Short mmCIF file of N, CA, C and O in Angstrom, two decimals:
data_model
loop_
_atom_site.label_atom_id
_atom_site.label_comp_id
_atom_site.label_asym_id
_atom_site.label_seq_id
_atom_site.Cartn_x
_atom_site.Cartn_y
_atom_site.Cartn_z
N MET I 9 89.98 106.60 85.82
CA MET I 9 89.05 105.63 86.20
C MET I 9 89.62 104.70 87.27
O MET I 9 88.90 104.26 88.19
N ILE I 10 90.89 104.34 87.20
CA ILE I 10 91.49 103.47 88.18
C ILE I 10 91.48 104.18 89.57
O ILE I 10 91.32 103.50 90.61
N GLU I 11 91.59 105.50 89.60
CA GLU I 11 91.47 106.22 90.87
C GLU I 11 90.09 105.98 91.48
O GLU I 11 89.97 105.86 92.72
N SER I 12 89.05 105.99 90.69
CA SER I 12 87.70 105.80 91.19
C SER I 12 87.53 104.38 91.71
O SER I 12 86.89 104.16 92.76
N ILE I 13 88.09 103.42 90.98
CA ILE I 13 87.98 102.04 91.46
C ILE I 13 88.76 101.87 92.83
O ILE I 13 88.28 101.25 93.72
N GLN I 14 89.95 102.53 92.88
CA GLN I 14 90.71 102.51 94.15
C GLN I 14 89.88 103.11 95.29
O GLN I 14 89.83 102.48 96.35
N LYS I 15 89.26 104.20 95.05
CA LYS I 15 88.49 104.85 96.12
C LYS I 15 87.36 103.93 96.58
O LYS I 15 87.08 103.88 97.83
N LEU I 16 86.72 103.25 95.70
CA LEU I 16 85.66 102.33 96.07
C LEU I 16 86.14 101.18 96.91
O LEU I 16 85.56 100.76 97.92
N PHE I 17 87.28 100.57 96.51
CA PHE I 17 87.87 99.47 97.24
C PHE I 17 88.22 99.93 98.65
O PHE I 17 87.95 99.24 99.62
N LEU I 18 88.88 101.07 98.71
CA LEU I 18 89.37 101.58 100.03
C LEU I 18 88.18 101.96 100.91
O LEU I 18 88.17 101.60 102.06
N ARG I 19 87.22 102.54 100.33
CA ARG I 19 85.94 102.91 101.10
C ARG I 19 85.37 101.66 101.68
O ARG I 19 85.01 101.59 102.85
N ASP I 20 85.18 100.63 100.82
CA ASP I 20 84.48 99.42 101.30
C ASP I 20 85.32 98.54 102.25
O ASP I 20 84.79 97.92 103.15
N LEU I 21 86.60 98.61 102.07
CA LEU I 21 87.49 97.94 103.02
C LEU I 21 87.48 98.66 104.38
O LEU I 21 87.46 98.00 105.43
N ASP I 22 87.34 99.93 104.34
CA ASP I 22 87.20 100.70 105.60
C ASP I 22 85.88 100.31 106.29
O ASP I 22 85.81 100.17 107.49
N ARG I 23 84.83 100.14 105.50
CA ARG I 23 83.57 99.70 106.08
C ARG I 23 83.68 98.31 106.67
O ARG I 23 83.09 98.03 107.73
N LEU I 24 84.44 97.44 106.01
CA LEU I 24 84.63 96.10 106.57
C LEU I 24 85.40 96.17 107.86
O LEU I 24 84.99 95.46 108.83
N ILE I 25 86.42 96.98 107.93
CA ILE I 25 87.19 97.13 109.19
C ILE I 25 86.26 97.62 110.28
O ILE I 25 86.29 97.09 111.40
N THR I 26 85.44 98.62 110.03
CA THR I 26 84.54 99.16 110.99
C THR I 26 83.53 98.07 111.46
O THR I 26 83.27 97.96 112.66
N GLU I 27 82.98 97.26 110.57
CA GLU I 27 82.09 96.16 110.92
C GLU I 27 82.76 95.22 111.92
O GLU I 27 82.20 94.84 112.93
N ILE I 28 83.99 94.82 111.62
CA ILE I 28 84.71 93.83 112.47
C ILE I 28 84.98 94.51 113.79
O ILE I 28 84.79 93.84 114.87
N GLU I 29 85.37 95.75 113.79
CA GLU I 29 85.66 96.42 115.08
C GLU I 29 84.45 96.56 115.94
O GLU I 29 84.53 96.64 117.19
N MET I 30 83.22 96.55 115.40
CA MET I 30 81.98 96.70 116.10
C MET I 30 81.53 95.46 116.82
O MET I 30 80.65 95.55 117.70
N TYR I 31 82.16 94.33 116.57
CA TYR I 31 81.80 93.14 117.30
C TYR I 31 82.25 93.30 118.75
O TYR I 31 83.33 93.79 119.02
N PRO I 32 81.37 92.96 119.73
CA PRO I 32 81.69 93.24 121.11
C PRO I 32 82.84 92.46 121.66
O PRO I 32 83.50 92.84 122.61
N ASN I 33 83.16 91.25 121.07
CA ASN I 33 84.24 90.40 121.55
C ASN I 33 84.61 89.45 120.48
O ASN I 33 83.96 89.30 119.42
N ASN I 34 85.69 88.74 120.75
CA ASN I 34 86.21 87.75 119.77
C ASN I 34 85.23 86.59 119.51
O ASN I 34 85.07 86.18 118.40
N ASP I 35 84.55 86.11 120.56
CA ASP I 35 83.69 84.97 120.42
C ASP I 35 82.57 85.25 119.44
O ASP I 35 82.18 84.43 118.60
N SER I 36 81.91 86.47 119.53
CA SER I 36 80.79 86.80 118.66
C SER I 36 81.21 86.84 117.21
O SER I 36 80.40 86.54 116.30
N LEU I 37 82.41 87.14 116.95
CA LEU I 37 82.92 87.18 115.57
C LEU I 37 82.92 85.83 114.88
O LEU I 37 82.83 85.72 113.68
N TRP I 38 83.04 84.74 115.70
CA TRP I 38 83.16 83.39 115.19
C TRP I 38 81.90 82.61 115.31
O TRP I 38 81.84 81.42 114.96
N LEU I 39 80.76 83.16 115.84
CA LEU I 39 79.55 82.41 115.93
C LEU I 39 78.94 82.10 114.58
O LEU I 39 79.01 82.94 113.67
N LYS I 40 78.31 80.96 114.52
CA LYS I 40 77.55 80.58 113.30
C LYS I 40 76.18 80.10 113.74
O LYS I 40 75.95 78.95 113.97
N PRO I 41 75.19 81.03 113.77
CA PRO I 41 73.83 80.62 114.14
C PRO I 41 73.34 79.66 113.09
O PRO I 41 73.79 79.60 111.97
N GLU I 42 72.24 78.95 113.44
CA GLU I 42 71.67 77.93 112.51
C GLU I 42 71.29 78.66 111.23
O GLU I 42 70.76 79.73 111.19
N GLY I 43 71.65 78.04 110.13
CA GLY I 43 71.37 78.56 108.82
C GLY I 43 72.44 79.52 108.26
O GLY I 43 72.40 79.90 107.10
N ILE I 44 73.47 79.82 109.08
CA ILE I 44 74.58 80.66 108.61
C ILE I 44 75.78 79.76 108.35
O ILE I 44 76.24 79.05 109.25
N ASN I 45 76.32 79.76 107.15
CA ASN I 45 77.43 78.85 106.80
C ASN I 45 78.77 79.31 107.27
O ASN I 45 79.61 78.50 107.59
N ASN I 46 79.02 80.63 107.27
CA ASN I 46 80.33 81.14 107.60
C ASN I 46 80.18 82.27 108.58
O ASN I 46 79.31 83.10 108.54
N SER I 47 81.08 82.23 109.58
CA SER I 47 81.11 83.32 110.56
C SER I 47 81.71 84.56 109.88
O SER I 47 82.33 84.47 108.81
N SER I 48 81.56 85.73 110.58
CA SER I 48 82.15 86.93 110.05
C SER I 48 83.70 86.87 110.08
O SER I 48 84.37 87.43 109.19
N GLY I 49 84.27 86.16 111.03
CA GLY I 49 85.72 86.00 111.08
C GLY I 49 86.14 85.27 109.86
O GLY I 49 87.20 85.64 109.22
N THR I 50 85.45 84.20 109.47
CA THR I 50 85.81 83.40 108.30
C THR I 50 85.72 84.29 107.02
O THR I 50 86.58 84.35 106.17
N LEU I 51 84.63 85.06 106.93
CA LEU I 51 84.45 85.94 105.75
C LEU I 51 85.50 86.96 105.61
O LEU I 51 85.98 87.29 104.54
N ALA I 52 85.90 87.54 106.79
CA ALA I 52 86.95 88.59 106.76
C ALA I 52 88.27 87.94 106.29
O ALA I 52 89.00 88.58 105.47
N LEU I 53 88.62 86.79 106.81
CA LEU I 53 89.82 86.09 106.37
C LEU I 53 89.72 85.79 104.81
O LEU I 53 90.76 85.99 104.13
N HIS I 54 88.61 85.36 104.37
CA HIS I 54 88.38 85.01 102.95
C HIS I 54 88.57 86.29 102.13
O HIS I 54 89.25 86.24 101.06
N LEU I 55 88.00 87.46 102.52
CA LEU I 55 88.13 88.62 101.78
C LEU I 55 89.63 89.12 101.72
O LEU I 55 90.07 89.54 100.65
N ALA I 56 90.28 89.02 102.84
CA ALA I 56 91.68 89.43 102.87
C ALA I 56 92.53 88.54 101.86
O ALA I 56 93.33 89.00 101.06
N GLY I 57 92.24 87.24 101.96
CA GLY I 57 92.98 86.32 101.07
C GLY I 57 92.65 86.58 99.65
O GLY I 57 93.56 86.54 98.74
N ASN I 58 91.37 86.74 99.32
CA ASN I 58 90.93 87.01 97.95
C ASN I 58 91.55 88.25 97.39
O ASN I 58 92.10 88.20 96.25
N LEU I 59 91.57 89.35 98.11
CA LEU I 59 92.08 90.63 97.60
C LEU I 59 93.61 90.54 97.52
O LEU I 59 94.22 91.07 96.57
N ASN I 60 94.25 89.92 98.50
CA ASN I 60 95.69 89.85 98.46
C ASN I 60 96.18 88.93 97.33
O ASN I 60 97.24 89.18 96.78
N HIS I 61 95.37 87.97 96.98
CA HIS I 61 95.73 87.07 95.86
C HIS I 61 95.50 87.74 94.51
O HIS I 61 96.42 87.95 93.72
N PHE I 62 94.24 88.11 94.27
CA PHE I 62 93.84 88.52 92.93
C PHE I 62 94.33 90.00 92.61
O PHE I 62 94.54 90.25 91.39
N ILE I 63 94.47 90.81 93.64
CA ILE I 63 95.01 92.17 93.37
C ILE I 63 96.49 92.24 93.75
O ILE I 63 97.28 92.64 92.91
N GLY I 64 96.81 91.86 94.97
CA GLY I 64 98.20 91.98 95.41
C GLY I 64 99.15 91.10 94.64
O GLY I 64 100.12 91.63 94.09
N ALA I 65 98.88 89.83 94.57
CA ALA I 65 99.82 88.92 93.91
C ALA I 65 99.78 88.95 92.40
O ALA I 65 100.82 89.05 91.76
N VAL I 66 98.56 88.94 91.84
CA VAL I 66 98.46 88.88 90.39
C VAL I 66 98.71 90.23 89.75
O VAL I 66 99.52 90.33 88.83
N ILE I 67 98.06 91.28 90.22
CA ILE I 67 98.27 92.64 89.62
C ILE I 67 99.51 93.31 90.13
O ILE I 67 100.29 93.87 89.40
N GLY I 68 99.72 93.25 91.46
CA GLY I 68 100.83 93.96 92.06
C GLY I 68 102.14 93.21 92.23
O GLY I 68 103.12 93.73 92.69
N GLN I 69 102.11 91.97 91.86
CA GLN I 69 103.33 91.13 91.96
C GLN I 69 103.88 91.13 93.36
O GLN I 69 105.13 91.22 93.54
N SER I 70 103.02 91.02 94.42
CA SER I 70 103.48 91.18 95.74
C SER I 70 104.20 89.93 96.34
O SER I 70 104.83 90.03 97.36
N GLY I 71 103.99 88.81 95.68
CA GLY I 71 104.58 87.59 96.19
C GLY I 71 103.66 86.84 97.12
O GLY I 71 103.98 85.80 97.72
N TYR I 72 102.48 87.41 97.42
CA TYR I 72 101.53 86.80 98.36
C TYR I 72 101.20 85.38 97.85
O TYR I 72 100.93 85.18 96.71
N VAL I 73 101.13 84.42 98.74
CA VAL I 73 100.73 83.07 98.51
C VAL I 73 99.47 82.75 99.20
O VAL I 73 99.46 82.78 100.47
N ARG I 74 98.41 82.51 98.54
CA ARG I 74 97.11 82.28 99.15
C ARG I 74 96.98 80.86 99.72
O ARG I 74 97.39 79.92 99.12
N ASP I 75 96.37 80.85 100.89
CA ASP I 75 95.98 79.55 101.55
C ASP I 75 94.51 79.56 101.72
O ASP I 75 94.02 79.89 102.84
N ARG I 76 93.77 79.34 100.68
CA ARG I 76 92.30 79.39 100.74
C ARG I 76 91.67 78.48 101.75
O ARG I 76 90.64 78.89 102.42
N ASP I 77 92.23 77.29 101.91
CA ASP I 77 91.70 76.40 102.93
C ASP I 77 91.80 76.98 104.33
O ASP I 77 90.85 76.89 105.08
N ALA I 78 92.87 77.68 104.56
CA ALA I 78 92.99 78.33 105.92
C ALA I 78 91.96 79.42 106.13
O ALA I 78 91.46 79.63 107.21
N GLU I 79 91.64 80.08 105.08
CA GLU I 79 90.63 81.15 105.14
C GLU I 79 89.34 80.61 105.67
O GLU I 79 88.60 81.31 106.42
N PHE I 80 88.98 79.39 105.31
CA PHE I 80 87.68 78.77 105.73
C PHE I 80 87.85 77.87 106.96
O PHE I 80 86.77 77.41 107.46
N ASN I 81 89.04 77.54 107.33
CA ASN I 81 89.27 76.54 108.42
C ASN I 81 89.83 77.17 109.70
O ASN I 81 89.69 76.57 110.75
N ASP I 82 90.59 78.24 109.57
CA ASP I 82 91.20 78.88 110.80
C ASP I 82 90.02 79.41 111.62
O ASP I 82 89.00 79.93 111.13
N ARG I 83 90.14 79.33 112.94
CA ARG I 83 89.09 79.75 113.90
C ARG I 83 89.74 80.48 115.07
O ARG I 83 90.92 80.34 115.39
N ASP I 84 88.92 81.31 115.71
CA ASP I 84 89.30 81.97 116.95
C ASP I 84 90.49 82.86 116.87
O ASP I 84 91.22 83.01 117.86
N ILE I 85 90.72 83.41 115.71
CA ILE I 85 91.76 84.41 115.57
C ILE I 85 91.27 85.68 116.20
O ILE I 85 90.11 86.08 116.01
N PRO I 86 92.01 86.34 117.05
CA PRO I 86 91.54 87.54 117.76
C PRO I 86 91.11 88.68 116.83
O PRO I 86 91.71 88.85 115.69
N LYS I 87 90.07 89.34 117.16
CA LYS I 87 89.56 90.43 116.39
C LYS I 87 90.66 91.40 116.00
O LYS I 87 90.68 91.91 114.85
N THR I 88 91.50 91.70 116.93
CA THR I 88 92.60 92.74 116.60
C THR I 88 93.51 92.19 115.52
O THR I 88 93.95 93.02 114.70
N ASP I 89 93.76 90.92 115.46
CA ASP I 89 94.58 90.33 114.42
C ASP I 89 93.89 90.43 113.03
O ASP I 89 94.52 90.73 112.05
N ILE I 90 92.59 90.19 113.08
CA ILE I 90 91.85 90.32 111.78
C ILE I 90 91.85 91.80 111.32
O ILE I 90 92.01 92.07 110.12
N VAL I 91 91.61 92.70 112.24
CA VAL I 91 91.61 94.13 111.84
C VAL I 91 92.98 94.52 111.28
O VAL I 91 93.08 95.18 110.30
N ASN I 92 94.09 94.04 111.91
CA ASN I 92 95.35 94.36 111.42
C ASN I 92 95.61 93.78 110.02
O ASN I 92 96.22 94.38 109.20
N LEU I 93 95.11 92.54 109.82
CA LEU I 93 95.19 91.90 108.47
C LEU I 93 94.45 92.74 107.46
O LEU I 93 94.95 92.96 106.36
N LEU I 94 93.29 93.24 107.80
CA LEU I 94 92.50 94.04 106.87
C LEU I 94 93.14 95.37 106.64
O LEU I 94 93.12 95.87 105.50
N LYS I 95 93.82 95.94 107.67
CA LYS I 95 94.52 97.19 107.45
C LYS I 95 95.78 97.00 106.51
O LYS I 95 96.07 97.83 105.70
N GLU I 96 96.43 95.88 106.65
CA GLU I 96 97.52 95.56 105.76
C GLU I 96 97.03 95.33 104.38
O GLU I 96 97.70 95.77 103.41
N THR I 97 95.86 94.73 104.22
CA THR I 97 95.27 94.55 102.87
C THR I 97 94.87 95.88 102.27
O THR I 97 95.09 96.11 101.08
N ARG I 98 94.42 96.83 103.06
CA ARG I 98 94.13 98.14 102.62
C ARG I 98 95.36 98.83 102.09
O ARG I 98 95.33 99.46 101.03
N THR I 99 96.48 98.71 102.80
CA THR I 99 97.73 99.26 102.35
C THR I 99 98.15 98.67 101.05
O THR I 99 98.62 99.38 100.14
N MET I 100 98.04 97.33 100.97
CA MET I 100 98.37 96.68 99.71
C MET I 100 97.55 97.19 98.54
O MET I 100 98.09 97.51 97.48
N LEU I 101 96.26 97.40 98.77
CA LEU I 101 95.39 97.85 97.72
C LEU I 101 95.81 99.27 97.28
O LEU I 101 95.90 99.55 96.09
N SER I 102 96.05 100.14 98.26
CA SER I 102 96.43 101.49 97.96
C SER I 102 97.72 101.50 97.16
O SER I 102 97.84 102.19 96.11
N ASP I 103 98.74 100.76 97.64
CA ASP I 103 100.01 100.74 96.95
C ASP I 103 99.88 100.17 95.53
O ASP I 103 100.51 100.70 94.60
N THR I 104 99.12 99.14 95.38
CA THR I 104 99.00 98.52 94.06
C THR I 104 98.29 99.44 93.08
O THR I 104 98.79 99.63 91.95
N PHE I 105 97.21 100.03 93.49
CA PHE I 105 96.50 100.97 92.56
C PHE I 105 97.32 102.20 92.30
O PHE I 105 97.31 102.72 91.19
N GLU I 106 98.08 102.71 93.25
CA GLU I 106 98.91 103.87 93.01
C GLU I 106 99.95 103.63 91.98
O GLU I 106 100.34 104.56 91.27
N ALA I 107 100.34 102.42 91.83
CA ALA I 107 101.43 102.05 90.85
C ALA I 107 100.86 101.78 89.44
O ALA I 107 101.63 101.47 88.54
N LYS I 108 99.53 101.85 89.27
CA LYS I 108 98.92 101.50 87.99
C LYS I 108 98.21 102.77 87.39
O LYS I 108 97.96 103.76 88.05
N ASN I 109 97.86 102.61 86.13
CA ASN I 109 97.10 103.69 85.44
C ASN I 109 95.93 103.04 84.70
O ASN I 109 95.73 101.84 84.69
N ASP I 110 95.13 103.95 84.01
CA ASP I 110 93.91 103.49 83.40
C ASP I 110 94.18 102.46 82.34
O ASP I 110 93.24 101.71 82.00
N GLU I 111 95.32 102.51 81.74
CA GLU I 111 95.65 101.53 80.67
C GLU I 111 95.42 100.10 81.14
O GLU I 111 95.00 99.20 80.40
N LEU I 112 95.74 99.82 82.45
CA LEU I 112 95.57 98.49 83.02
C LEU I 112 94.20 97.91 82.81
O LEU I 112 93.98 96.76 82.55
N LEU I 113 93.17 98.77 82.94
CA LEU I 113 91.77 98.32 82.97
C LEU I 113 91.35 97.59 81.67
O LEU I 113 90.52 96.74 81.72
N GLY I 114 91.94 97.99 80.58
CA GLY I 114 91.56 97.35 79.27
C GLY I 114 92.39 96.12 78.93
O GLY I 114 92.06 95.41 78.01
N LEU I 115 93.43 95.85 79.74
CA LEU I 115 94.29 94.77 79.48
C LEU I 115 93.69 93.44 79.95
O LEU I 115 92.96 93.45 80.98
N LYS I 116 94.00 92.36 79.26
CA LYS I 116 93.56 91.05 79.67
C LYS I 116 94.09 90.67 81.06
O LYS I 116 95.32 90.78 81.28
N TYR I 117 93.23 90.24 81.94
CA TYR I 117 93.65 89.74 83.25
C TYR I 117 94.40 88.43 83.04
O TYR I 117 93.92 87.64 82.21
N PRO I 118 95.54 88.17 83.69
CA PRO I 118 96.30 87.01 83.37
C PRO I 118 95.74 85.67 83.73
O PRO I 118 96.18 84.62 83.21
N LEU I 119 94.76 85.61 84.61
CA LEU I 119 94.08 84.37 84.97
C LEU I 119 92.71 84.31 84.28
O LEU I 119 92.05 85.31 84.23
N GLU I 120 92.31 83.11 83.85
CA GLU I 120 90.95 82.92 83.32
C GLU I 120 90.12 82.42 84.43
O GLU I 120 89.86 81.18 84.54
N VAL I 121 89.74 83.27 85.36
CA VAL I 121 88.99 82.85 86.54
C VAL I 121 87.67 82.24 86.25
O VAL I 121 87.21 81.28 86.95
N PHE I 122 86.99 82.71 85.24
CA PHE I 122 85.63 82.21 84.90
C PHE I 122 85.66 81.35 83.67
O PHE I 122 84.65 81.13 83.01
N GLY I 123 86.85 80.82 83.31
CA GLY I 123 86.91 79.94 82.18
C GLY I 123 87.02 80.62 80.85
O GLY I 123 86.93 79.97 79.81
N GLN I 124 87.13 81.96 80.86
CA GLN I 124 87.22 82.71 79.62
C GLN I 124 88.03 84.00 79.87
O GLN I 124 88.11 84.45 81.07
N PRO I 125 88.61 84.60 78.88
CA PRO I 125 89.36 85.83 79.09
C PRO I 125 88.47 86.95 79.62
O PRO I 125 87.28 87.00 79.30
N ILE I 126 89.06 87.78 80.43
CA ILE I 126 88.38 88.96 81.07
C ILE I 126 89.36 90.05 81.21
O ILE I 126 90.57 89.78 81.39
N THR I 127 88.94 91.27 81.10
CA THR I 127 89.88 92.43 81.32
C THR I 127 90.09 92.67 82.85
O THR I 127 89.30 92.21 83.67
N HIS I 128 91.17 93.36 83.15
CA HIS I 128 91.40 93.78 84.50
C HIS I 128 90.25 94.58 85.05
O HIS I 128 89.81 94.40 86.14
N GLY I 129 89.69 95.50 84.20
CA GLY I 129 88.60 96.32 84.64
C GLY I 129 87.40 95.49 85.00
O GLY I 129 86.73 95.76 86.03
N GLU I 130 87.03 94.58 84.16
CA GLU I 130 85.88 93.71 84.39
C GLU I 130 86.13 92.86 85.66
O GLU I 130 85.21 92.72 86.49
N PHE I 131 87.34 92.39 85.87
CA PHE I 131 87.56 91.52 87.05
C PHE I 131 87.59 92.40 88.31
O PHE I 131 87.13 91.94 89.31
N LEU I 132 88.12 93.60 88.22
CA LEU I 132 88.11 94.47 89.44
C LEU I 132 86.67 94.79 89.83
O LEU I 132 86.39 94.82 91.04
N ILE I 133 85.80 95.04 88.87
CA ILE I 133 84.41 95.23 89.21
C ILE I 133 83.82 93.99 89.86
O ILE I 133 83.05 94.10 90.81
N HIS I 134 84.12 92.87 89.34
CA HIS I 134 83.67 91.61 90.01
C HIS I 134 84.17 91.54 91.42
O HIS I 134 83.42 91.19 92.37
N LEU I 135 85.46 91.80 91.68
CA LEU I 135 86.03 91.71 92.99
C LEU I 135 85.40 92.73 93.94
O LEU I 135 85.20 92.44 95.12
N LEU I 136 85.04 93.87 93.41
CA LEU I 136 84.35 94.90 94.25
C LEU I 136 83.04 94.36 94.66
O LEU I 136 82.55 94.54 95.82
N GLY I 137 82.26 93.75 93.70
CA GLY I 137 81.01 93.14 94.02
C GLY I 137 81.14 92.07 95.04
O GLY I 137 80.30 91.92 95.95
N HIS I 138 82.13 91.23 94.93
CA HIS I 138 82.38 90.12 95.88
C HIS I 138 82.63 90.67 97.26
O HIS I 138 82.11 90.16 98.28
N LEU I 139 83.44 91.71 97.35
CA LEU I 139 83.76 92.40 98.63
C LEU I 139 82.42 92.85 99.25
O LEU I 139 82.22 92.60 100.46
N ASN I 140 81.61 93.50 98.50
CA ASN I 140 80.37 94.05 99.02
C ASN I 140 79.32 93.00 99.38
O ASN I 140 78.56 93.18 100.31
N TYR I 141 79.32 91.91 98.61
CA TYR I 141 78.39 90.76 98.95
C TYR I 141 78.69 90.30 100.36
O TYR I 141 77.84 90.14 101.22
N HIS I 142 80.00 90.02 100.65
CA HIS I 142 80.37 89.50 101.94
C HIS I 142 80.32 90.56 102.97
O HIS I 142 79.96 90.29 104.18
N LEU I 143 80.51 91.82 102.69
CA LEU I 143 80.41 92.93 103.62
C LEU I 143 78.97 93.01 104.09
O LEU I 143 78.64 93.17 105.29
N GLY I 144 77.98 92.85 103.21
CA GLY I 144 76.57 92.78 103.59
C GLY I 144 76.26 91.59 104.47
O GLY I 144 75.50 91.72 105.45
N GLN I 145 76.84 90.45 104.22
CA GLN I 145 76.64 89.30 105.08
C GLN I 145 77.21 89.59 106.52
O GLN I 145 76.57 89.21 107.49
N ILE I 146 78.39 90.19 106.53
CA ILE I 146 78.99 90.46 107.84
C ILE I 146 78.13 91.49 108.61
O ILE I 146 77.93 91.34 109.80
N ASN I 147 77.63 92.48 107.93
CA ASN I 147 76.80 93.49 108.59
C ASN I 147 75.53 92.78 109.16
O ASN I 147 75.14 93.08 110.28
N TYR I 148 74.91 91.96 108.34
CA TYR I 148 73.75 91.26 108.85
C TYR I 148 74.07 90.34 110.02
O TYR I 148 73.36 90.34 111.02
N HIS I 149 75.17 89.59 109.91
CA HIS I 149 75.56 88.74 110.99
C HIS I 149 75.79 89.50 112.32
O HIS I 149 75.36 89.11 113.39
N ARG I 150 76.50 90.62 112.21
CA ARG I 150 76.80 91.42 113.41
C ARG I 150 75.48 91.97 114.05
O ARG I 150 75.29 91.88 115.24
N ARG I 151 74.56 92.45 113.21
CA ARG I 151 73.33 93.01 113.78
C ARG I 151 72.43 91.88 114.32
O ARG I 151 71.74 92.07 115.30
N LEU I 152 72.52 90.72 113.70
CA LEU I 152 71.75 89.53 114.22
C LEU I 152 72.23 89.10 115.61
O LEU I 152 71.42 88.76 116.43
N LEU I 153 73.57 89.25 115.81
CA LEU I 153 74.16 88.70 117.09
C LEU I 153 74.34 89.78 118.16
O LEU I 153 74.64 89.39 119.32
N THR I 154 74.29 91.04 117.85
CA THR I 154 74.56 92.00 118.87
C THR I 154 73.39 92.99 119.15
O THR I 154 72.59 93.22 118.38
#
């Protein structure tokens, strides 16, 4: 089962990388039309931080230290830098999942993110949904602007 979850994360992270690469230039990645709260650049930084924290640091013990404020406040980072960050995140995901087995999915996740205990499996499903929610926003943003 963990292999299936890994495949889904890697598939959807590849989709995210493709979406970011499809922006015609750096400026369009950071535009926020009226009614849009976050640019695609911001959402990509947020997703990288989220995955590196909750999967890399917590599950994989990577040592990653999250700066959530920077995810939402940094601007004008070149598209190539964001793509590289997402590719590094993909490598982290692959390495972390490769080192785990199905037993992990039933174990209690060490953080009570929602104010109550949750298993690794339940939280990984949540994180996959979160990734896809923002992936959809990025896809819509790109098509709206290009």
